[in-house]
Amino acid sequence: MKAALYRGSDKPIVVEEIEIDAPEGSEVLVDLNACGVCHSDLHVMGMMAQPPVPMVLGHEAAGVVRAVGKDVTSVAAGDHVIVAFRGACGKCFYCVKGMRQLCANADLPDRQVTGPRPRLKQNGVPIVQGVSVGGWAHQVLLPETSMVKIRKDAPLDKVSLIGCGVMTGIGAAIHTAKVEPGSDVAVIGCGGVGLNVIQGARLAGAHRIIAVDLLPNKLEMAREFGATHCVAAGEGDPVAKVKEISPYLDYAFEVIGLPVTAQQAFAMIRPGGTAVVVGVGFGRVAEIPLGDFLQEKRLVGSFYGSSQVHVDIPRLVDLYMEGKIQLDPLVSQVRPLSEVNEALKAMKAGEVARTLLSMSL
Ligand code: COD
Ligand code: ZN
Ligand code: ZN
């Protein structure tokens, strides 16, 4: 099968023929329809000191089940699935407590070349499934727990975006923060994930939704997703501007991964308000004024929208099919897998909300 191989930051990603195992035990083989390009793929390439190579990145995918291992019970060949980039064992402390997004054994069976059985190879050389998925490829082989079965009338290309950006963003608003109707919300960083925090806040019935971004095109998109106010982050102090619009800001979301924007989120909320950090600045440290905790300000993290994917992802598919959430305007470009380098360039330049890599082009 064909996959886009990353071999190092000084080389372009190239689509090549590789070998993929047949599913064993509780594994599922999926023919992918499409996979999105998320900023976290860039993080893996750029921020890990030495990412293991060769690696197939991509973790926002959907497709049709081709074959299943003998122990698989929840999906069968022909089923339509969205890939959850974080599987869950179902048995550990976190899974049992209903926090599958924090599963302690999420990577079982190991998808890395150091694991017991690398599933991807090229001429005998093991290939890493990046972000535990490896979705920039025509097929993936993953544990059953990463498979979320969805209705067959949903367009697989568009709903693939629910696998990461949409679930992460909407979930941060409705599950992590639990935004209440009538509350005021600010979202710093309006990329593929931030736009979904905005539509999550709209879904929850927020009153003011203030979008903060450096780029005018992102602020325009933010309006389409439900932002009521826009703040150009590069012009003046975004904290003062947000406070002017909402003196009693209930929630602020950081959706970039920078210390400075995490500090801004915490600074702009009211006493008793909540700042939610969605972005991850691996190895970065933010300074937070401890005195603000006397005002009962809260600072919380959010991973995968605090979602329980097998319930929450099919719900989002239903909401899309009923026109209650938007996916179409998230898709700025559709490209063949071979144009993944161009898609990454467009993301770095801030030109797109999302690029979809289509496996049928
Ligand atoms: N102030 C305001 N906006 C800014 C600033 C700034 N200083 N710097 C950048 N921005 C804007 C950009 O213009 C852009 O619009 C946006 O921030 C970032 O958008 P994208 O599209 O590049 O990134 P996303 O939305 O795909 O990803 C954002 C994440 C925060 C999810 C990602 O960067 C991250 O931190 N991922 C790791 C955490 C995680 O949950 N991973 C799980 C899988 S995603
Ligand atoms: Zn992602
Ligand atoms: Zn678990």
PDB file of C-alpha atoms in Angstrom, residues 62-308:
ATOM      1  CA  ALA A  62     -11.688   7.981   8.331  1.00  0.00           C
ATOM      2  CA  GLY A  63     -12.321   5.036   6.069  1.00  0.00           C
ATOM      3  CA  VAL A  64     -13.920   1.652   5.521  1.00  0.00           C
ATOM      4  CA  VAL A  65     -12.954  -1.482   7.443  1.00  0.00           C
ATOM      5  CA  ARG A  66     -11.303  -3.987   5.096  1.00  0.00           C
ATOM      6  CA  ALA A  67     -10.540  -6.862   7.500  1.00  0.00           C
ATOM      7  CA  VAL A  68     -10.546  -7.633  11.222  1.00  0.00           C
ATOM      8  CA  GLY A  69      -8.588  -9.949  13.535  1.00  0.00           C
ATOM      9  CA  LYS A  70     -10.367 -12.968  15.023  1.00  0.00           C
ATOM     10  CA  ASP A  71     -11.034 -11.299  18.413  1.00  0.00           C
ATOM     11  CA  VAL A  72     -12.679  -8.154  17.025  1.00  0.00           C
ATOM     12  CA  THR A  73     -16.366  -7.836  17.944  1.00  0.00           C
ATOM     13  CA  SER A  74     -17.368  -4.159  17.562  1.00  0.00           C
ATOM     14  CA  VAL A  75     -16.661  -3.599  13.844  1.00  0.00           C
ATOM     15  CA  ALA A  76     -16.716  -5.741  10.710  1.00  0.00           C
ATOM     16  CA  ALA A  77     -15.543  -5.496   7.105  1.00  0.00           C
ATOM     17  CA  GLY A  78     -17.516  -2.799   5.281  1.00  0.00           C
ATOM     18  CA  ASP A  79     -18.206  -0.663   8.362  1.00  0.00           C
ATOM     19  CA  HIS A  80     -17.445   3.053   8.118  1.00  0.00           C
ATOM     20  CA  VAL A  81     -15.127   4.268  10.869  1.00  0.00           C
ATOM     21  CA  ILE A  82     -13.467   7.396  12.175  1.00  0.00           C
ATOM     22  CA  VAL A  83     -10.061   6.673  13.681  1.00  0.00           C
ATOM     23  CA  ALA A  84      -9.643   7.830  17.284  1.00  0.00           C
ATOM     24  CA  PHE A  85      -5.996   8.854  17.486  1.00  0.00           C
ATOM     25  CA  ARG A  86      -5.936   7.841  21.121  1.00  0.00           C
ATOM     26  CA  GLY A  87      -7.154   4.319  21.705  1.00  0.00           C
ATOM     27  CA  ALA A  88      -7.959   3.148  25.235  1.00  0.00           C
ATOM     28  CA  CYS A  89      -7.534  -0.159  27.056  1.00  0.00           C
ATOM     29  CA  GLY A  90     -10.951   0.050  28.760  1.00  0.00           C
ATOM     30  CA  LYS A  91      -9.523  -1.466  31.951  1.00  0.00           C
ATOM     31  CA  CYS A  92      -7.126   0.965  33.631  1.00  0.00           C
ATOM     32  CA  PHE A  93      -7.944   3.440  36.426  1.00  0.00           C
ATOM     33  CA  TYR A  94      -8.747   6.246  33.954  1.00  0.00           C
ATOM     34  CA  CYS A  95     -10.826   4.144  31.570  1.00  0.00           C
ATOM     35  CA  VAL A  96     -12.890   2.736  34.423  1.00  0.00           C
ATOM     36  CA  LYS A  97     -13.457   6.255  35.767  1.00  0.00           C
ATOM     37  CA  GLY A  98     -14.832   7.390  32.385  1.00  0.00           C
ATOM     38  CA  MET A  99     -11.713   9.291  31.335  1.00  0.00           C
ATOM     39  CA  ARG A 100     -10.635   7.182  28.392  1.00  0.00           C
ATOM     40  CA  GLN A 101      -8.778  10.142  26.870  1.00  0.00           C
ATOM     41  CA  LEU A 102      -6.254   9.711  29.710  1.00  0.00           C
ATOM     42  CA  CYS A 103      -5.885   5.910  29.372  1.00  0.00           C
ATOM     43  CA  ALA A 104      -2.642   4.701  30.908  1.00  0.00           C
ATOM     44  CA  ASN A 105      -2.180   1.935  28.315  1.00  0.00           C
ATOM     45  CA  ALA A 106      -3.333   3.803  25.213  1.00  0.00           C
ATOM     46  CA  ASP A 107      -0.585   2.626  22.922  1.00  0.00           C
ATOM     47  CA  LEU A 108      -1.161  -1.066  23.472  1.00  0.00           C
ATOM     48  CA  PRO A 109      -0.296  -2.876  21.324  1.00  0.00           C
ATOM     49  CA  ASP A 110       2.692  -0.656  20.715  1.00  0.00           C
ATOM     50  CA  ARG A 111       2.667   1.094  17.369  1.00  0.00           C
ATOM     51  CA  GLN A 112       6.333   2.071  17.528  1.00  0.00           C
ATOM     52  CA  VAL A 113       9.272   0.268  15.966  1.00  0.00           C
ATOM     53  CA  THR A 114      10.479  -0.572  19.453  1.00  0.00           C
ATOM     54  CA  GLY A 115       7.239  -2.445  20.127  1.00  0.00           C
ATOM     55  CA  PRO A 116       6.760  -6.154  19.933  1.00  0.00           C
ATOM     56  CA  ARG A 117       5.620  -6.143  16.304  1.00  0.00           C
ATOM     57  CA  PRO A 118       5.986  -3.193  13.940  1.00  0.00           C
ATOM     58  CA  ARG A 119       2.987  -3.317  11.596  1.00  0.00           C
ATOM     59  CA  LEU A 120       4.542  -1.292   8.797  1.00  0.00           C
ATOM     60  CA  LYS A 121       7.744  -2.186   6.974  1.00  0.00           C
ATOM     61  CA  GLN A 122       9.648  -1.408   3.827  1.00  0.00           C
ATOM     62  CA  ASN A 123      12.093  -4.067   2.660  1.00  0.00           C
ATOM     63  CA  GLY A 124      12.173  -5.388   6.219  1.00  0.00           C
ATOM     64  CA  VAL A 125      12.859  -1.952   7.785  1.00  0.00           C
ATOM     65  CA  PRO A 126      10.222  -1.070  10.447  1.00  0.00           C
ATOM     66  CA  ILE A 127       8.212   2.138   9.990  1.00  0.00           C
ATOM     67  CA  VAL A 128       6.686   4.126  12.889  1.00  0.00           C
ATOM     68  CA  GLN A 129       2.965   4.904  12.999  1.00  0.00           C
ATOM     69  CA  GLY A 130       3.243   8.583  13.994  1.00  0.00           C
ATOM     70  CA  VAL A 131       0.832   9.995  16.624  1.00  0.00           C
ATOM     71  CA  SER A 132      -0.080   6.298  17.105  1.00  0.00           C
ATOM     72  CA  VAL A 133      -1.990   6.316  13.806  1.00  0.00           C
ATOM     73  CA  GLY A 134      -0.010   6.801  10.579  1.00  0.00           C
ATOM     74  CA  GLY A 135      -2.956   8.223   8.645  1.00  0.00           C
ATOM     75  CA  TRP A 136      -1.158   9.761   5.665  1.00  0.00           C
ATOM     76  CA  ALA A 137      -1.485   6.422   3.958  1.00  0.00           C
ATOM     77  CA  HIS A 138      -3.960   4.358   2.012  1.00  0.00           C
ATOM     78  CA  GLN A 139      -4.416   1.959   4.924  1.00  0.00           C
ATOM     79  CA  VAL A 140      -3.982   1.812   8.709  1.00  0.00           C
ATOM     80  CA  LEU A 141      -3.735  -1.159  11.041  1.00  0.00           C
ATOM     81  CA  LEU A 142      -4.847  -0.271  14.570  1.00  0.00           C
ATOM     82  CA  PRO A 143      -6.399  -1.792  17.686  1.00  0.00           C
ATOM     83  CA  GLU A 144     -10.180  -2.173  17.744  1.00  0.00           C
ATOM     84  CA  THR A 145     -10.382   0.407  20.540  1.00  0.00           C
ATOM     85  CA  SER A 146      -9.266   3.110  18.087  1.00  0.00           C
ATOM     86  CA  MET A 147     -12.203   2.401  15.775  1.00  0.00           C
ATOM     87  CA  VAL A 148     -15.362   4.480  16.052  1.00  0.00           C
ATOM     88  CA  LYS A 149     -18.151   3.084  13.902  1.00  0.00           C
ATOM     89  CA  ILE A 150     -20.290   5.766  12.246  1.00  0.00           C
ATOM     90  CA  ARG A 151     -23.393   5.994  10.052  1.00  0.00           C
ATOM     91  CA  LYS A 152     -22.827   5.126   6.389  1.00  0.00           C
ATOM     92  CA  ASP A 153     -24.563   8.160   4.900  1.00  0.00           C
ATOM     93  CA  ALA A 154     -21.961  10.598   6.309  1.00  0.00           C
ATOM     94  CA  PRO A 155     -19.292  11.776   3.832  1.00  0.00           C
ATOM     95  CA  LEU A 156     -16.099  10.041   4.973  1.00  0.00           C
ATOM     96  CA  ASP A 157     -13.773  12.780   3.731  1.00  0.00           C
ATOM     97  CA  LYS A 158     -15.369  15.627   5.713  1.00  0.00           C
ATOM     98  CA  VAL A 159     -16.076  13.638   8.879  1.00  0.00           C
ATOM     99  CA  SER A 160     -12.452  12.494   9.074  1.00  0.00           C
ATOM    100  CA  LEU A 161     -11.822  15.933  10.605  1.00  0.00           C
ATOM    101  CA  ILE A 162     -13.901  14.905  13.619  1.00  0.00           C
ATOM    102  CA  GLY A 163     -11.139  12.391  14.444  1.00  0.00           C
ATOM    103  CA  CYS A 164      -8.919  15.159  15.823  1.00  0.00           C
ATOM    104  CA  GLY A 165      -9.588  18.887  15.330  1.00  0.00           C
ATOM    105  CA  VAL A 166     -13.361  18.905  15.629  1.00  0.00           C
ATOM    106  CA  MET A 167     -13.545  16.579  18.654  1.00  0.00           C
ATOM    107  CA  THR A 168     -10.597  18.300  20.356  1.00  0.00           C
ATOM    108  CA  GLY A 169     -12.067  21.789  19.854  1.00  0.00           C
ATOM    109  CA  ILE A 170     -15.778  21.222  20.442  1.00  0.00           C
ATOM    110  CA  GLY A 171     -14.976  18.875  23.332  1.00  0.00           C
ATOM    111  CA  ALA A 172     -12.779  21.482  25.027  1.00  0.00           C
ATOM    112  CA  ALA A 173     -15.777  23.831  25.108  1.00  0.00           C
ATOM    113  CA  ILE A 174     -18.564  21.418  26.001  1.00  0.00           C
ATOM    114  CA  HIS A 175     -16.778  18.670  27.989  1.00  0.00           C
ATOM    115  CA  THR A 176     -13.674  20.226  29.555  1.00  0.00           C
ATOM    116  CA  ALA A 177     -15.009  23.714  30.270  1.00  0.00           C
ATOM    117  CA  LYS A 178     -18.727  22.888  30.207  1.00  0.00           C
ATOM    118  CA  VAL A 179     -19.532  26.358  28.842  1.00  0.00           C
ATOM    119  CA  GLU A 180     -22.995  27.411  30.049  1.00  0.00           C
ATOM    120  CA  PRO A 181     -25.622  29.236  27.978  1.00  0.00           C
ATOM    121  CA  GLY A 182     -25.151  32.994  28.233  1.00  0.00           C
ATOM    122  CA  SER A 183     -21.487  32.906  29.193  1.00  0.00           C
ATOM    123  CA  ASP A 184     -18.696  34.942  27.603  1.00  0.00           C
ATOM    124  CA  VAL A 185     -15.857  33.086  25.911  1.00  0.00           C
ATOM    125  CA  ALA A 186     -12.547  34.055  24.276  1.00  0.00           C
ATOM    126  CA  VAL A 187     -10.576  31.754  21.974  1.00  0.00           C
ATOM    127  CA  ILE A 188      -6.898  32.538  21.352  1.00  0.00           C
ATOM    128  CA  GLY A 189      -5.719  30.838  18.160  1.00  0.00           C
ATOM    129  CA  CYS A 190      -8.335  30.246  15.466  1.00  0.00           C
ATOM    130  CA  GLY A 191      -6.796  27.428  13.433  1.00  0.00           C
ATOM    131  CA  GLY A 192      -8.410  24.087  12.681  1.00  0.00           C
ATOM    132  CA  VAL A 193      -8.838  23.346  16.387  1.00  0.00           C
ATOM    133  CA  GLY A 194      -9.619  26.875  17.642  1.00  0.00           C
ATOM    134  CA  LEU A 195     -12.438  27.299  15.100  1.00  0.00           C
ATOM    135  CA  ASN A 196     -13.991  24.212  16.643  1.00  0.00           C
ATOM    136  CA  VAL A 197     -13.720  25.621  20.148  1.00  0.00           C
ATOM    137  CA  ILE A 198     -15.666  28.569  18.736  1.00  0.00           C
ATOM    138  CA  GLN A 199     -18.400  26.378  17.270  1.00  0.00           C
ATOM    139  CA  GLY A 200     -18.468  24.367  20.515  1.00  0.00           C
ATOM    140  CA  ALA A 201     -19.075  27.573  22.459  1.00  0.00           C
ATOM    141  CA  ARG A 202     -21.818  28.529  19.997  1.00  0.00           C
ATOM    142  CA  LEU A 203     -23.397  25.088  20.380  1.00  0.00           C
ATOM    143  CA  ALA A 204     -23.333  25.540  24.166  1.00  0.00           C
ATOM    144  CA  GLY A 205     -25.215  28.840  23.843  1.00  0.00           C
ATOM    145  CA  ALA A 206     -22.430  31.269  24.742  1.00  0.00           C
ATOM    146  CA  HIS A 207     -23.304  34.968  24.623  1.00  0.00           C
ATOM    147  CA  ARG A 208     -20.119  36.706  23.480  1.00  0.00           C
ATOM    148  CA  ILE A 209     -17.531  34.629  21.606  1.00  0.00           C
ATOM    149  CA  ILE A 210     -14.350  36.629  21.125  1.00  0.00           C
ATOM    150  CA  ALA A 211     -11.885  35.302  18.537  1.00  0.00           C
ATOM    151  CA  VAL A 212      -8.213  36.275  18.954  1.00  0.00           C
ATOM    152  CA  ASP A 213      -5.678  35.563  16.187  1.00  0.00           C
ATOM    153  CA  LEU A 214      -2.744  37.225  14.441  1.00  0.00           C
ATOM    154  CA  LEU A 215      -4.164  36.654  10.956  1.00  0.00           C
ATOM    155  CA  PRO A 216      -7.135  38.522   9.423  1.00  0.00           C
ATOM    156  CA  ASN A 217      -8.172  35.480   7.329  1.00  0.00           C
ATOM    157  CA  LYS A 218      -8.469  33.363  10.510  1.00  0.00           C
ATOM    158  CA  LEU A 219     -10.604  36.031  12.173  1.00  0.00           C
ATOM    159  CA  GLU A 220     -12.877  36.033   9.128  1.00  0.00           C
ATOM    160  CA  MET A 221     -13.260  32.245   9.380  1.00  0.00           C
ATOM    161  CA  ALA A 222     -13.921  32.622  13.107  1.00  0.00           C
ATOM    162  CA  ARG A 223     -16.980  34.783  12.347  1.00  0.00           C
ATOM    163  CA  GLU A 224     -18.320  32.035  10.090  1.00  0.00           C
ATOM    164  CA  PHE A 225     -18.017  29.564  12.986  1.00  0.00           C
ATOM    165  CA  GLY A 226     -19.847  31.764  15.481  1.00  0.00           C
ATOM    166  CA  ALA A 227     -17.457  34.424  16.794  1.00  0.00           C
ATOM    167  CA  THR A 228     -19.333  37.592  17.741  1.00  0.00           C
ATOM    168  CA  HIS A 229     -16.184  39.742  18.180  1.00  0.00           C
ATOM    169  CA  CYS A 230     -12.682  39.617  16.701  1.00  0.00           C
ATOM    170  CA  VAL A 231      -9.406  40.833  18.187  1.00  0.00           C
ATOM    171  CA  ALA A 232      -6.266  41.221  16.056  1.00  0.00           C
ATOM    172  CA  ALA A 233      -3.612  39.793  18.375  1.00  0.00           C
ATOM    173  CA  GLY A 234      -0.757  41.640  16.687  1.00  0.00           C
ATOM    174  CA  GLU A 235      -2.230  45.108  17.225  1.00  0.00           C
ATOM    175  CA  GLY A 236      -1.960  46.225  20.844  1.00  0.00           C
ATOM    176  CA  ASP A 237      -2.651  44.214  23.979  1.00  0.00           C
ATOM    177  CA  PRO A 238      -5.147  41.400  23.326  1.00  0.00           C
ATOM    178  CA  VAL A 239      -5.900  41.057  27.060  1.00  0.00           C
ATOM    179  CA  ALA A 240      -6.991  44.691  27.372  1.00  0.00           C
ATOM    180  CA  LYS A 241      -9.025  44.441  24.172  1.00  0.00           C
ATOM    181  CA  VAL A 242     -10.846  41.307  25.295  1.00  0.00           C
ATOM    182  CA  LYS A 243     -11.548  42.809  28.731  1.00  0.00           C
ATOM    183  CA  GLU A 244     -12.986  45.889  27.044  1.00  0.00           C
ATOM    184  CA  ILE A 245     -15.433  43.675  25.116  1.00  0.00           C
ATOM    185  CA  SER A 246     -16.198  41.442  28.115  1.00  0.00           C
ATOM    186  CA  PRO A 247     -15.262  42.726  31.587  1.00  0.00           C
ATOM    187  CA  TYR A 248     -16.534  39.454  33.113  1.00  0.00           C
ATOM    188  CA  LEU A 249     -15.053  36.859  30.798  1.00  0.00           C
ATOM    189  CA  ASP A 250     -16.103  33.390  31.968  1.00  0.00           C
ATOM    190  CA  TYR A 251     -13.824  31.226  29.788  1.00  0.00           C
ATOM    191  CA  ALA A 252     -10.643  31.695  27.769  1.00  0.00           C
ATOM    192  CA  PHE A 253      -9.119  28.975  25.601  1.00  0.00           C
ATOM    193  CA  GLU A 254      -5.477  28.823  24.512  1.00  0.00           C
ATOM    194  CA  VAL A 255      -5.345  26.861  21.245  1.00  0.00           C
ATOM    195  CA  ILE A 256      -1.791  27.401  20.030  1.00  0.00           C
ATOM    196  CA  GLY A 257       0.722  26.036  22.572  1.00  0.00           C
ATOM    197  CA  LEU A 258       2.652  29.194  23.503  1.00  0.00           C
ATOM    198  CA  PRO A 259       3.488  30.380  27.034  1.00  0.00           C
ATOM    199  CA  VAL A 260       2.577  33.981  26.171  1.00  0.00           C
ATOM    200  CA  THR A 261      -0.926  33.072  24.973  1.00  0.00           C
ATOM    201  CA  ALA A 262      -1.494  30.781  27.979  1.00  0.00           C
ATOM    202  CA  GLN A 263      -0.626  33.763  30.205  1.00  0.00           C
ATOM    203  CA  GLN A 264      -2.986  35.976  28.206  1.00  0.00           C
ATOM    204  CA  ALA A 265      -5.821  33.442  28.608  1.00  0.00           C
ATOM    205  CA  PHE A 266      -5.318  33.370  32.381  1.00  0.00           C
ATOM    206  CA  ALA A 267      -5.053  37.164  32.583  1.00  0.00           C
ATOM    207  CA  MET A 268      -8.250  37.872  30.665  1.00  0.00           C
ATOM    208  CA  ILE A 269     -10.702  35.713  32.674  1.00  0.00           C
ATOM    209  CA  ARG A 270     -12.751  37.175  35.518  1.00  0.00           C
ATOM    210  CA  PRO A 271     -12.357  36.091  39.151  1.00  0.00           C
ATOM    211  CA  GLY A 272     -13.865  32.578  39.318  1.00  0.00           C
ATOM    212  CA  GLY A 273     -13.408  32.180  35.552  1.00  0.00           C
ATOM    213  CA  THR A 274     -11.665  29.299  33.794  1.00  0.00           C
ATOM    214  CA  ALA A 275      -8.710  29.327  31.381  1.00  0.00           C
ATOM    215  CA  VAL A 276      -8.432  26.126  29.341  1.00  0.00           C
ATOM    216  CA  VAL A 277      -5.092  25.214  27.767  1.00  0.00           C
ATOM    217  CA  VAL A 278      -5.613  23.087  24.642  1.00  0.00           C
ATOM    218  CA  GLY A 279      -2.282  23.789  22.914  1.00  0.00           C
ATOM    219  CA  VAL A 280       0.855  22.036  24.018  1.00  0.00           C
ATOM    220  CA  GLY A 281       4.196  23.779  24.103  1.00  0.00           C
ATOM    221  CA  PHE A 282       6.364  20.722  24.759  1.00  0.00           C
ATOM    222  CA  GLY A 283       9.195  21.758  27.085  1.00  0.00           C
ATOM    223  CA  ARG A 284       7.909  25.329  27.380  1.00  0.00           C
ATOM    224  CA  VAL A 285       7.088  26.968  30.718  1.00  0.00           C
ATOM    225  CA  ALA A 286       4.550  29.736  31.347  1.00  0.00           C
ATOM    226  CA  GLU A 287       4.727  32.153  34.292  1.00  0.00           C
ATOM    227  CA  ILE A 288       1.404  32.435  36.121  1.00  0.00           C
ATOM    228  CA  PRO A 289       0.815  35.041  38.879  1.00  0.00           C
ATOM    229  CA  LEU A 290      -0.034  32.888  41.900  1.00  0.00           C
ATOM    230  CA  GLY A 291      -1.857  35.777  43.593  1.00  0.00           C
ATOM    231  CA  ASP A 292      -4.641  35.407  41.000  1.00  0.00           C
ATOM    232  CA  PHE A 293      -5.608  32.077  42.552  1.00  0.00           C
ATOM    233  CA  LEU A 294      -6.970  34.066  45.525  1.00  0.00           C
ATOM    234  CA  GLN A 295      -9.620  35.193  43.046  1.00  0.00           C
ATOM    235  CA  GLU A 296     -10.506  31.549  42.452  1.00  0.00           C
ATOM    236  CA  LYS A 297      -9.345  31.710  38.854  1.00  0.00           C
ATOM    237  CA  ARG A 298      -8.966  28.226  37.392  1.00  0.00           C
ATOM    238  CA  LEU A 299      -6.350  27.001  34.918  1.00  0.00           C
ATOM    239  CA  VAL A 300      -7.084  23.596  33.373  1.00  0.00           C
ATOM    240  CA  GLY A 301      -5.728  21.367  30.627  1.00  0.00           C
ATOM    241  CA  SER A 302      -7.753  19.653  27.937  1.00  0.00           C
ATOM    242  CA  PHE A 303      -6.830  16.587  25.896  1.00  0.00           C
ATOM    243  CA  TYR A 304      -8.880  15.231  22.972  1.00  0.00           C
ATOM    244  CA  GLY A 305     -11.770  17.398  24.128  1.00  0.00           C
ATOM    245  CA  SER A 306     -12.063  15.306  27.325  1.00  0.00           C
ATOM    246  CA  SER A 307     -14.140  13.075  25.054  1.00  0.00           C
ATOM    247  CA  GLN A 308     -15.354   9.499  25.335  1.00  0.00           C
TER     248      GLN A 308
END
